[in-house]
Coordinates of N, CA and C in Angstrom, one line a residue:
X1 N -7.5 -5.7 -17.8 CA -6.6 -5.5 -16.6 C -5.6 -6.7 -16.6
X2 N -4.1 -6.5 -16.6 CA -3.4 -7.1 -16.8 C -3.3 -8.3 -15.1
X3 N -2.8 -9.2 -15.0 CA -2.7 -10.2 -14.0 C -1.7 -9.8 -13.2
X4 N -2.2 -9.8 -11.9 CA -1.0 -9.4 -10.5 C 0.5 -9.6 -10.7
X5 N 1.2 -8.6 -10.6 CA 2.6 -9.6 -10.3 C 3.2 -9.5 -8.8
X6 N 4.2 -10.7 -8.6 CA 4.8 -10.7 -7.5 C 6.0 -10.5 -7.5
X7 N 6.3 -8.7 -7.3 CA 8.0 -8.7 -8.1 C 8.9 -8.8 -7.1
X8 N 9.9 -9.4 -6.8 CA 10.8 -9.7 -6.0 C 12.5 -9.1 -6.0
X9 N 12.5 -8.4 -5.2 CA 14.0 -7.9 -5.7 C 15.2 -7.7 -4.6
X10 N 16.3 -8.5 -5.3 CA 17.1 -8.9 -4.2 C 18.8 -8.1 -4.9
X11 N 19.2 -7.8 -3.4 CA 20.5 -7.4 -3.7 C 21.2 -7.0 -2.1
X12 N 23.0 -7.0 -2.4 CA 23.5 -7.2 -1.7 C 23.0 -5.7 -1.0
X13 N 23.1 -5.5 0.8 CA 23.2 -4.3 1.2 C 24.2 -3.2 0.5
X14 N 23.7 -1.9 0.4 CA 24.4 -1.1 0.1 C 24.2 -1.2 -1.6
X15 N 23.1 -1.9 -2.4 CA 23.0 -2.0 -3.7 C 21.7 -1.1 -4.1
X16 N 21.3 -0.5 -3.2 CA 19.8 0.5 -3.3 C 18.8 0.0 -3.4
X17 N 18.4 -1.4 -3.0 CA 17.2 -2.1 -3.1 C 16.4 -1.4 -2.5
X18 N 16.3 -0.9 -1.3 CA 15.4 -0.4 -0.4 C 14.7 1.0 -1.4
X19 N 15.5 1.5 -1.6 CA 15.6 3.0 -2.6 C 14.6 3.0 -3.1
X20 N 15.0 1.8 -4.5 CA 14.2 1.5 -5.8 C 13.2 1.0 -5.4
X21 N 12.7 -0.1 -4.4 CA 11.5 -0.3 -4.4 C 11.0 0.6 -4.0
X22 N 11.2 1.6 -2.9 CA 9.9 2.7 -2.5 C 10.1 3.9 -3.5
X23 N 11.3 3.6 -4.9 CA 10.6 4.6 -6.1 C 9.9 4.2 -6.9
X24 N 9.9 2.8 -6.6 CA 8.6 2.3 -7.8 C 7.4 2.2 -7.6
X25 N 7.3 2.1 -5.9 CA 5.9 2.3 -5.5 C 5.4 3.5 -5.7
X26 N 6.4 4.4 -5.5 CA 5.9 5.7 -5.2 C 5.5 6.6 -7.2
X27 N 5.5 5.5 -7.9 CA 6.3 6.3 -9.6 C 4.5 5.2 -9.9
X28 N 4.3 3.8 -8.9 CA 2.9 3.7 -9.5 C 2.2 3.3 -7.9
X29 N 1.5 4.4 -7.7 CA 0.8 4.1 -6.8 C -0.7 3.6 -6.2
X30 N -1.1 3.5 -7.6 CA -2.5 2.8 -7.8 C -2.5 1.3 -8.5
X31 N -1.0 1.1 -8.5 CA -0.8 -0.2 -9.2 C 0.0 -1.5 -8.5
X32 N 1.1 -0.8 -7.6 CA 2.0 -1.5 -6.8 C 1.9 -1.4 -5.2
X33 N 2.2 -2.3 -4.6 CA 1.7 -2.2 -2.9 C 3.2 -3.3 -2.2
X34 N 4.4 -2.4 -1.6 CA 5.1 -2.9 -1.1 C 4.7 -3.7 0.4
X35 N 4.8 -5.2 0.1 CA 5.0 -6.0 1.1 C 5.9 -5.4 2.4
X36 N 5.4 -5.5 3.3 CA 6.2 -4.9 4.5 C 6.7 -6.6 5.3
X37 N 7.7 -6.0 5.3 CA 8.7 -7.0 6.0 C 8.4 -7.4 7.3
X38 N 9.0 -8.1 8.4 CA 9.0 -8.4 9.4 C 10.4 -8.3 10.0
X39 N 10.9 -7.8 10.9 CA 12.1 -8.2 11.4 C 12.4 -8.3 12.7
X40 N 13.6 -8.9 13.0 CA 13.8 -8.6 14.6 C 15.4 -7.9 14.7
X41 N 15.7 -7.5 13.6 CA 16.5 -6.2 13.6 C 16.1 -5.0 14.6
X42 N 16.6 -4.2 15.0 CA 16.5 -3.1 15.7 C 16.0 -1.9 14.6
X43 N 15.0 -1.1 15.0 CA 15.2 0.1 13.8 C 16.4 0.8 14.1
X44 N 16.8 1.7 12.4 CA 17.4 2.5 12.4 C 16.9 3.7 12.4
X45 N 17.8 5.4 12.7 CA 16.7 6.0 12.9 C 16.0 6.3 11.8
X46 N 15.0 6.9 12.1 CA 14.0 7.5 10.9 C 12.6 6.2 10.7
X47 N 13.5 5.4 10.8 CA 12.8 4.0 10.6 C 11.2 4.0 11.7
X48 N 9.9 4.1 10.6 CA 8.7 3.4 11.5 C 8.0 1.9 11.7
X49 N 7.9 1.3 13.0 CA 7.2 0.3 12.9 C 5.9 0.1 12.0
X50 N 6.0 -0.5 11.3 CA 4.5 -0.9 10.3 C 4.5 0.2 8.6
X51 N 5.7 1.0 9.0 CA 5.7 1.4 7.5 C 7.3 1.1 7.0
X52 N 8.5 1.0 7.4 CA 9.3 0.2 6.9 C 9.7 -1.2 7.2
X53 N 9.6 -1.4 8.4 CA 9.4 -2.8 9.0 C 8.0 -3.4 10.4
X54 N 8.1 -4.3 10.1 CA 7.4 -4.6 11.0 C 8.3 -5.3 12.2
X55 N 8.7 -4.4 13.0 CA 10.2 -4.7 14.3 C 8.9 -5.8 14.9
X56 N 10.0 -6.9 14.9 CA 9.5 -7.6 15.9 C 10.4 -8.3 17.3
X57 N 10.0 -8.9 18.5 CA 11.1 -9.8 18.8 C 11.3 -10.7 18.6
X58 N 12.2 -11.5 18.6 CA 12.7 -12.7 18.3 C 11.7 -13.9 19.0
X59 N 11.3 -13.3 20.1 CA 10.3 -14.2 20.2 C 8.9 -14.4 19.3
X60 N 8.6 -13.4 19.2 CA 7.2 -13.2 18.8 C 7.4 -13.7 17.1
X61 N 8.8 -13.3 16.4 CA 8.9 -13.8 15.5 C 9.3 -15.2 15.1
X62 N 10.0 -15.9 16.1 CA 9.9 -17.8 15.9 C 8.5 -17.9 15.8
X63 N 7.7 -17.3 17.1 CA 6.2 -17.8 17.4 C 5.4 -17.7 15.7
X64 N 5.5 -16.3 15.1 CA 4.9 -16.8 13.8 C 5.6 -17.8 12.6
X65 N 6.8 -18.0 12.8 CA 7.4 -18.8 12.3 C 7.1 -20.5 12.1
X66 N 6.5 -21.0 13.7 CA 5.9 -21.9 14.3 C 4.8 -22.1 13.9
X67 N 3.8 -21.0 13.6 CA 2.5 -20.7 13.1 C 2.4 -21.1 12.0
X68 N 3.1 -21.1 11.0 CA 3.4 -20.9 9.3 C 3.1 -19.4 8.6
X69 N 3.7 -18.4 9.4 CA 2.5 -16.8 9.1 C 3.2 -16.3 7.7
X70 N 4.8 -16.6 7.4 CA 5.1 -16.1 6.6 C 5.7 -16.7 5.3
X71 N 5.5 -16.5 4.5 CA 6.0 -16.9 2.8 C 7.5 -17.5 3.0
X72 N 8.2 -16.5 3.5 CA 9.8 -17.2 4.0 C 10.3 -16.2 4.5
X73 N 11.1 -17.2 4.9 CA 11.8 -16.5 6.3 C 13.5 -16.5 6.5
X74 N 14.4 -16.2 7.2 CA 15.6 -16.2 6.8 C 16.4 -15.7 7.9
X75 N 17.3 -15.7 8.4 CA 18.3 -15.3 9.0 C 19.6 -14.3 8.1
X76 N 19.6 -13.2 8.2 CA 20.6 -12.3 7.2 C 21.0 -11.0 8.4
X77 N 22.1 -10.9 8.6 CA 23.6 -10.3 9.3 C 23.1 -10.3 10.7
X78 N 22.2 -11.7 11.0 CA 22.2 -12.4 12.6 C 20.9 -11.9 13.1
X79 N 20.1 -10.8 12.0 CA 18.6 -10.7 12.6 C 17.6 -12.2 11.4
X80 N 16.4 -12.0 11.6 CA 15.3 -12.5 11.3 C 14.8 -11.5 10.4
X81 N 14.4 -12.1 9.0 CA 13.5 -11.6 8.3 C 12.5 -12.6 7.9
X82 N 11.1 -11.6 7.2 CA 10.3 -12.3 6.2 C 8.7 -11.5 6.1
X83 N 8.6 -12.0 4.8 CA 7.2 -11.1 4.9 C 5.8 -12.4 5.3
X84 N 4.9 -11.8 5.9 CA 3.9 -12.4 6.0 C 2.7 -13.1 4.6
X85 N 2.6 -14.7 4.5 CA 1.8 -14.6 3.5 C 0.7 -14.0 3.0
X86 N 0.1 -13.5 4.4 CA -1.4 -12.9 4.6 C -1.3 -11.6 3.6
X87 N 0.0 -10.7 3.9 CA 0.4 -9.6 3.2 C 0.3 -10.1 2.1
X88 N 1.1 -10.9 1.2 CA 1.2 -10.7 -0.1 C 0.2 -11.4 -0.9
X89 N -1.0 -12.1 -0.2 CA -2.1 -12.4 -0.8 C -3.0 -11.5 -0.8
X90 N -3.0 -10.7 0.5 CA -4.1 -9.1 0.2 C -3.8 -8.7 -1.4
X91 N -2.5 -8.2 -1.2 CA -2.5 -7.6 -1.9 C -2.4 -7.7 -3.2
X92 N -2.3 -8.8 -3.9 CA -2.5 -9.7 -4.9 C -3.9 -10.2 -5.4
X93 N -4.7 -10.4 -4.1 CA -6.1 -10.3 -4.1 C -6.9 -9.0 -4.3
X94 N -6.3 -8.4 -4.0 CA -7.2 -6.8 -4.3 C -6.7 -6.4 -5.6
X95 N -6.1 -7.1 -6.7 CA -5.6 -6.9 -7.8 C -4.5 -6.2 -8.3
X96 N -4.1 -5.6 -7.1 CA -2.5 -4.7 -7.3 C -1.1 -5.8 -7.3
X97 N -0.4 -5.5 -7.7 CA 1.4 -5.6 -7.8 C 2.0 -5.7 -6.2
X98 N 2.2 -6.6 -6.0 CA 3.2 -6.5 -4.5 C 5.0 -6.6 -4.8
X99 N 5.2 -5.9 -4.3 CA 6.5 -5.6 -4.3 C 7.7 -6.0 -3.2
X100 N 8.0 -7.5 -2.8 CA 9.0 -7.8 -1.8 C 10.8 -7.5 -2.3
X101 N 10.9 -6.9 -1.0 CA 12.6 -6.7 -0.7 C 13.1 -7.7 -0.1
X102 N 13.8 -8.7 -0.6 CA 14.1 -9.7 0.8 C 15.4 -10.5 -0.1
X103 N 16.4 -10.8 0.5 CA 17.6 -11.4 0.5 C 17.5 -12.7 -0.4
X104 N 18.4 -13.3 -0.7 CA 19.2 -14.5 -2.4 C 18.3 -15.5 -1.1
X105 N 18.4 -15.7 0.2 CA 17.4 -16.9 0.3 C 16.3 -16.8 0.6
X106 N 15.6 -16.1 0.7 CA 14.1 -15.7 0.4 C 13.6 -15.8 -0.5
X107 N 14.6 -15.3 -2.1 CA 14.3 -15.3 -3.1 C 14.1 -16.6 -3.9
X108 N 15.2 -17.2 -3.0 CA 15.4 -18.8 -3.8 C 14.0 -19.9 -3.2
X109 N 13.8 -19.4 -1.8 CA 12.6 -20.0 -1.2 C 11.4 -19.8 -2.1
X110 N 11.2 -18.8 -2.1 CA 9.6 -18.0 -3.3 C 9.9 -18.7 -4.3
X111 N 10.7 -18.9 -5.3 CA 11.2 -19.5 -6.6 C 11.0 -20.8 -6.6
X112 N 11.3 -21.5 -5.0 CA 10.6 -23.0 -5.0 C 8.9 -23.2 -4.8
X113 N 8.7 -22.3 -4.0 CA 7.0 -22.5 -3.9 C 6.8 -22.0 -5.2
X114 N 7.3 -21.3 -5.9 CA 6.8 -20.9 -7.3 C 6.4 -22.2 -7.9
X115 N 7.2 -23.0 -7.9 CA 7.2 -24.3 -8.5 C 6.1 -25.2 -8.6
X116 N 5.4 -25.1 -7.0 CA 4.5 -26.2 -6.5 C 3.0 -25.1 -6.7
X117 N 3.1 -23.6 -6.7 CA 2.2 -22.9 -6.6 C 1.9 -22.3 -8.4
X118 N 0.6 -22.5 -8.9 CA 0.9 -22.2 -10.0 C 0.5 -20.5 -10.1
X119 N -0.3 -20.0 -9.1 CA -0.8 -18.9 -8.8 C 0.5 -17.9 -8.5
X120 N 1.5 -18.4 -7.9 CA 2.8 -17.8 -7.7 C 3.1 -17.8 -8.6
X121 N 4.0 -19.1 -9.6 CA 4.4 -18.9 -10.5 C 4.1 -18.2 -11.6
X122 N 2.9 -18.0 -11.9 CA 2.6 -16.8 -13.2 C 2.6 -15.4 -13.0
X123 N 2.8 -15.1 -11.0 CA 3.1 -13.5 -11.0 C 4.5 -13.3 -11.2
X124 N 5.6 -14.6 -10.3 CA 6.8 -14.1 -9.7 C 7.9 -13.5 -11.0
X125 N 8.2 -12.3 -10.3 CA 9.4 -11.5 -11.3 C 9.9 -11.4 -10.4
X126 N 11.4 -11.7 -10.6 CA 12.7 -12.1 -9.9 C 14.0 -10.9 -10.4
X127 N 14.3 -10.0 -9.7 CA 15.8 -9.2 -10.1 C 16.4 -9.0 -8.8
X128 N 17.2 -9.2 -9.6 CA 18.6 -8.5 -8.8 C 19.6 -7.6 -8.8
X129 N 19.7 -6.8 -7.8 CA 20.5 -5.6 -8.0 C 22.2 -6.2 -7.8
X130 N 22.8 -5.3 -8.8 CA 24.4 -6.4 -8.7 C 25.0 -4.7 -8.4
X131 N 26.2 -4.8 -7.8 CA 27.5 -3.5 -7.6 C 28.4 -4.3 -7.7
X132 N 28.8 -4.2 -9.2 CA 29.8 -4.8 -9.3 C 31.4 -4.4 -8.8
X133 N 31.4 -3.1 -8.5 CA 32.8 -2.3 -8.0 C 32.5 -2.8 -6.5
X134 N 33.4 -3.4 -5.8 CA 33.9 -3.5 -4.6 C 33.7 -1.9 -4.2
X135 N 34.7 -1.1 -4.4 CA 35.1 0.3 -3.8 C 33.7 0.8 -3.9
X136 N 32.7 1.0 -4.9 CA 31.7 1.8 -4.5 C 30.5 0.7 -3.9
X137 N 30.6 -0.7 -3.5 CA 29.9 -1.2 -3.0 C 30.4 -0.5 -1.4
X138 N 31.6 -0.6 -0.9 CA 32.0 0.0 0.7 C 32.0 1.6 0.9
X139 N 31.8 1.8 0.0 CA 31.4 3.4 0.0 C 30.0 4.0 0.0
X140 N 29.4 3.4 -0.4 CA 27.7 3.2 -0.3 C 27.5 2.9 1.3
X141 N 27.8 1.8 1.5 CA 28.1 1.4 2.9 C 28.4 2.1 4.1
X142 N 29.3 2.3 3.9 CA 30.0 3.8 5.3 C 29.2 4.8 5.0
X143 N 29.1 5.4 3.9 CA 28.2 6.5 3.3 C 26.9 6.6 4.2
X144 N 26.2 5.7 4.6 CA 25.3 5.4 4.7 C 25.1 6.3 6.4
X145 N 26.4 5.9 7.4 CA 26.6 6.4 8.7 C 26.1 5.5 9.8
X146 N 25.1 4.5 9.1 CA 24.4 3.9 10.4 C 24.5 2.8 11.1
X147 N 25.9 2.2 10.5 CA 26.7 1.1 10.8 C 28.0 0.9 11.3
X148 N 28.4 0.3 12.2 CA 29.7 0.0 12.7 C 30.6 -0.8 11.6
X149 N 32.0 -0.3 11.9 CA 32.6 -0.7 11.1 C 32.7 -2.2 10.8
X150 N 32.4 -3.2 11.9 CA 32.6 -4.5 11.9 C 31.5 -5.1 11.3
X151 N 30.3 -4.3 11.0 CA 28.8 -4.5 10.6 C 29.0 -3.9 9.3
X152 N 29.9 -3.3 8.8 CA 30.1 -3.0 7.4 C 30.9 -4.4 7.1
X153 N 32.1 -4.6 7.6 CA 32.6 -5.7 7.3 C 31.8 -6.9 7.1
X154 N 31.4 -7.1 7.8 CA 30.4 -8.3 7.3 C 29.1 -8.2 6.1
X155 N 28.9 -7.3 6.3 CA 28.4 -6.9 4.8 C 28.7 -7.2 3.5
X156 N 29.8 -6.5 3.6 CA 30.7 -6.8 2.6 C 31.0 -8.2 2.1
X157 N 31.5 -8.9 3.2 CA 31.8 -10.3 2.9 C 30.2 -11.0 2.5
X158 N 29.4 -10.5 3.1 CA 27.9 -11.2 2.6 C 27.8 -10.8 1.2
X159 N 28.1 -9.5 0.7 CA 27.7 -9.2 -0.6 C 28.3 -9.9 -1.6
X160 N 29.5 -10.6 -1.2 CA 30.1 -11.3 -2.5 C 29.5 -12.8 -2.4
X161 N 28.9 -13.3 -1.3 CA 28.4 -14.6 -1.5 C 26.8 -13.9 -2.3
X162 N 26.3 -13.2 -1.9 CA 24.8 -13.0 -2.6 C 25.3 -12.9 -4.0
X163 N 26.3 -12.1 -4.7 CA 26.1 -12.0 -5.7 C 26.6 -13.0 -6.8
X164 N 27.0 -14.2 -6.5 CA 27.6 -15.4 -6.8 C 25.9 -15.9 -7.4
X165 N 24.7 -15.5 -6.7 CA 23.3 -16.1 -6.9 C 23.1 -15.2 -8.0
X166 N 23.5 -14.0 -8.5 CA 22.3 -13.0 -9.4 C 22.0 -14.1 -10.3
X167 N 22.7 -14.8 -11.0 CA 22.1 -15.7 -12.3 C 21.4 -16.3 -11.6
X168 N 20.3 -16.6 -10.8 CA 19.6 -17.3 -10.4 C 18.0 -16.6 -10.5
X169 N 18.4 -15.6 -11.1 CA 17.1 -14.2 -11.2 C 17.0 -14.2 -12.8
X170 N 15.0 -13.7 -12.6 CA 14.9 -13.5 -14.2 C 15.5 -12.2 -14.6
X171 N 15.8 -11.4 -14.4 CA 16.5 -10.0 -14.4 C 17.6 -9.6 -13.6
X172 N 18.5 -8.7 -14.4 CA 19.5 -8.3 -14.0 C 20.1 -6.8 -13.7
X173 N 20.1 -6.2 -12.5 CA 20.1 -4.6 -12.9 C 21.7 -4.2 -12.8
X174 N 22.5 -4.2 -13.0 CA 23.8 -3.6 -12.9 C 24.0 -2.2 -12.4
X175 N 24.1 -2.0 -11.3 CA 23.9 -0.5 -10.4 C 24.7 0.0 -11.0
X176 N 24.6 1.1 -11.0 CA 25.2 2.3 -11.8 C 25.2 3.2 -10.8
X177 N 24.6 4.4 -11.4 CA 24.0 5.5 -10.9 C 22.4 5.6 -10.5
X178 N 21.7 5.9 -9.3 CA 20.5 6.0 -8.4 C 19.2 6.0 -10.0
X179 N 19.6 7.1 -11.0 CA 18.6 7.6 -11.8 C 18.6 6.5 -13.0
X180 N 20.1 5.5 -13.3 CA 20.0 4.7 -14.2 C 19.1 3.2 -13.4
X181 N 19.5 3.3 -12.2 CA 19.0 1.5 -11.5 C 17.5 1.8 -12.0
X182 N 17.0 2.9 -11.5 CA 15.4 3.2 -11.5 C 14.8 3.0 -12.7
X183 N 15.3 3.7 -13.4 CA 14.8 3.2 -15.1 C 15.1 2.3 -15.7
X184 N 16.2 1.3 -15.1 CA 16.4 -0.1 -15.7 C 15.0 -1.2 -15.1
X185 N 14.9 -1.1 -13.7 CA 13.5 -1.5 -12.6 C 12.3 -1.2 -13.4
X186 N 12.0 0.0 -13.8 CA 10.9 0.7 -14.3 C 10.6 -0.3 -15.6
X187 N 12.1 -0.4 -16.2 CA 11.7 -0.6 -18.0 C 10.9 -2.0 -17.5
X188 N 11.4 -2.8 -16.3 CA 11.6 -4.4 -16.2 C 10.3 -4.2 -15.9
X189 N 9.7 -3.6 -14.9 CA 8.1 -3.4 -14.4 C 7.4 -3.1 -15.2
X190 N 7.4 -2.1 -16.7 CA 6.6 -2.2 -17.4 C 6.8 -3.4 -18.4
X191 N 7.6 -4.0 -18.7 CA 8.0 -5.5 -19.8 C 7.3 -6.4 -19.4
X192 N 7.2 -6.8 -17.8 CA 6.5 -7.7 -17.1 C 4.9 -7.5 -17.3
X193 N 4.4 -6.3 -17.0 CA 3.3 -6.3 -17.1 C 2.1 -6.4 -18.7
X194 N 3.8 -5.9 -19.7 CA 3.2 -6.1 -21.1 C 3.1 -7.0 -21.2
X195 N 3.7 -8.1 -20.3 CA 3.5 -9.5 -21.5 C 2.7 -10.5 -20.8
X196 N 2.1 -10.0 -19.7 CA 1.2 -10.8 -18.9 C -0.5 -10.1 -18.9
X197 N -1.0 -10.4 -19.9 CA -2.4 -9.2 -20.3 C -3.8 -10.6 -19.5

């Protein structure tokens, strides 16, 4: 049985992060276990409490913050994010793959405990999703319908500072097309797991 990993994958909104990780969960599901987030974002519709985020309020979420409940934590387009450490040690402990979604400073946070943690360090696999086209980065965006236009705007402007970070990731996926990102993720998830026996 090959050793846990902690795969981490970060990319600007509107880059399919969200996508690809629940296709890779869903492509290995006796192997991988996505980390559920925290937020004090509002859902969008469709969105359930405790299976895409864990909605919180802003209070309740300083209060775990105060606590030390989560791995890292972050402020990204004026909400609160972060996953719980308790989460990603379950699941790491029960021998499966966890899989976090979380933004260039979460990623860089994990990357430094990596440092001090050697148990981290030998899971953490780091990518990032890049859209390099402007025009189909804002068209992904609007496409989407679930955002104001001033909340696309800023998006946008966030996406060119995140992607200033991708060299700061062990991997690189260059978005393309939905069926290429996924098999580029897949190839990376099986490489990772070959070389860690």
């Amino acid at each position: 049985m090959s050793r846990s990993l902690l795969i981490v994958v970060s990319g600007p909104a509107g880059s399919g992060k969200t996508t690809l990780c629940s296709r890779l969960t869903e492509a290995y599901p006796s192997a991988i276990r996505r980390v559920i987030t925290c937020t004090t974002r509002a859902p969008r519709a469709g969105e359930v409490d405790g299976v895409d985020y864990h909605f919180l309020s802003r209070t309740d979420f300083e209060r775990q913050v105060a606590a030390g409940v989560f791995l890292e934590h972050a402020q990204v387009h004026g909400n609160l994010y972060g996953p719980r450490s308790a989460d990603v040690g379950r699941h790491l402990d029960a021998g499966f793959d966890a899989l976090l979604n979380v933004d260039v400073q979460g990623a860089a946070t994990i990357r430094a405990q990596g440092a001090a943690d050697p148990r981290l360090a030998g899971a953490l696999v780091t990518v990032f999703i890049r859209v390099s086209d402007h025009a189909e980065l804002l068209r992904r965006l609007t496409g989407r319908g679930t955002d104001p236009a001033d909340e696309i705007a800023r998006r946008v402007a966030a996406a060119e500072e995140e992607i200033r970070h991708a060299g700061a990731y062990q991997h690189l996926v260059e978005s393309g097309s939905r069926a290429a990102d996924f098999a580029a993720l897949q190839s990376i998830y099986l490489a990772e797991k070959a070389r860690r026996p």
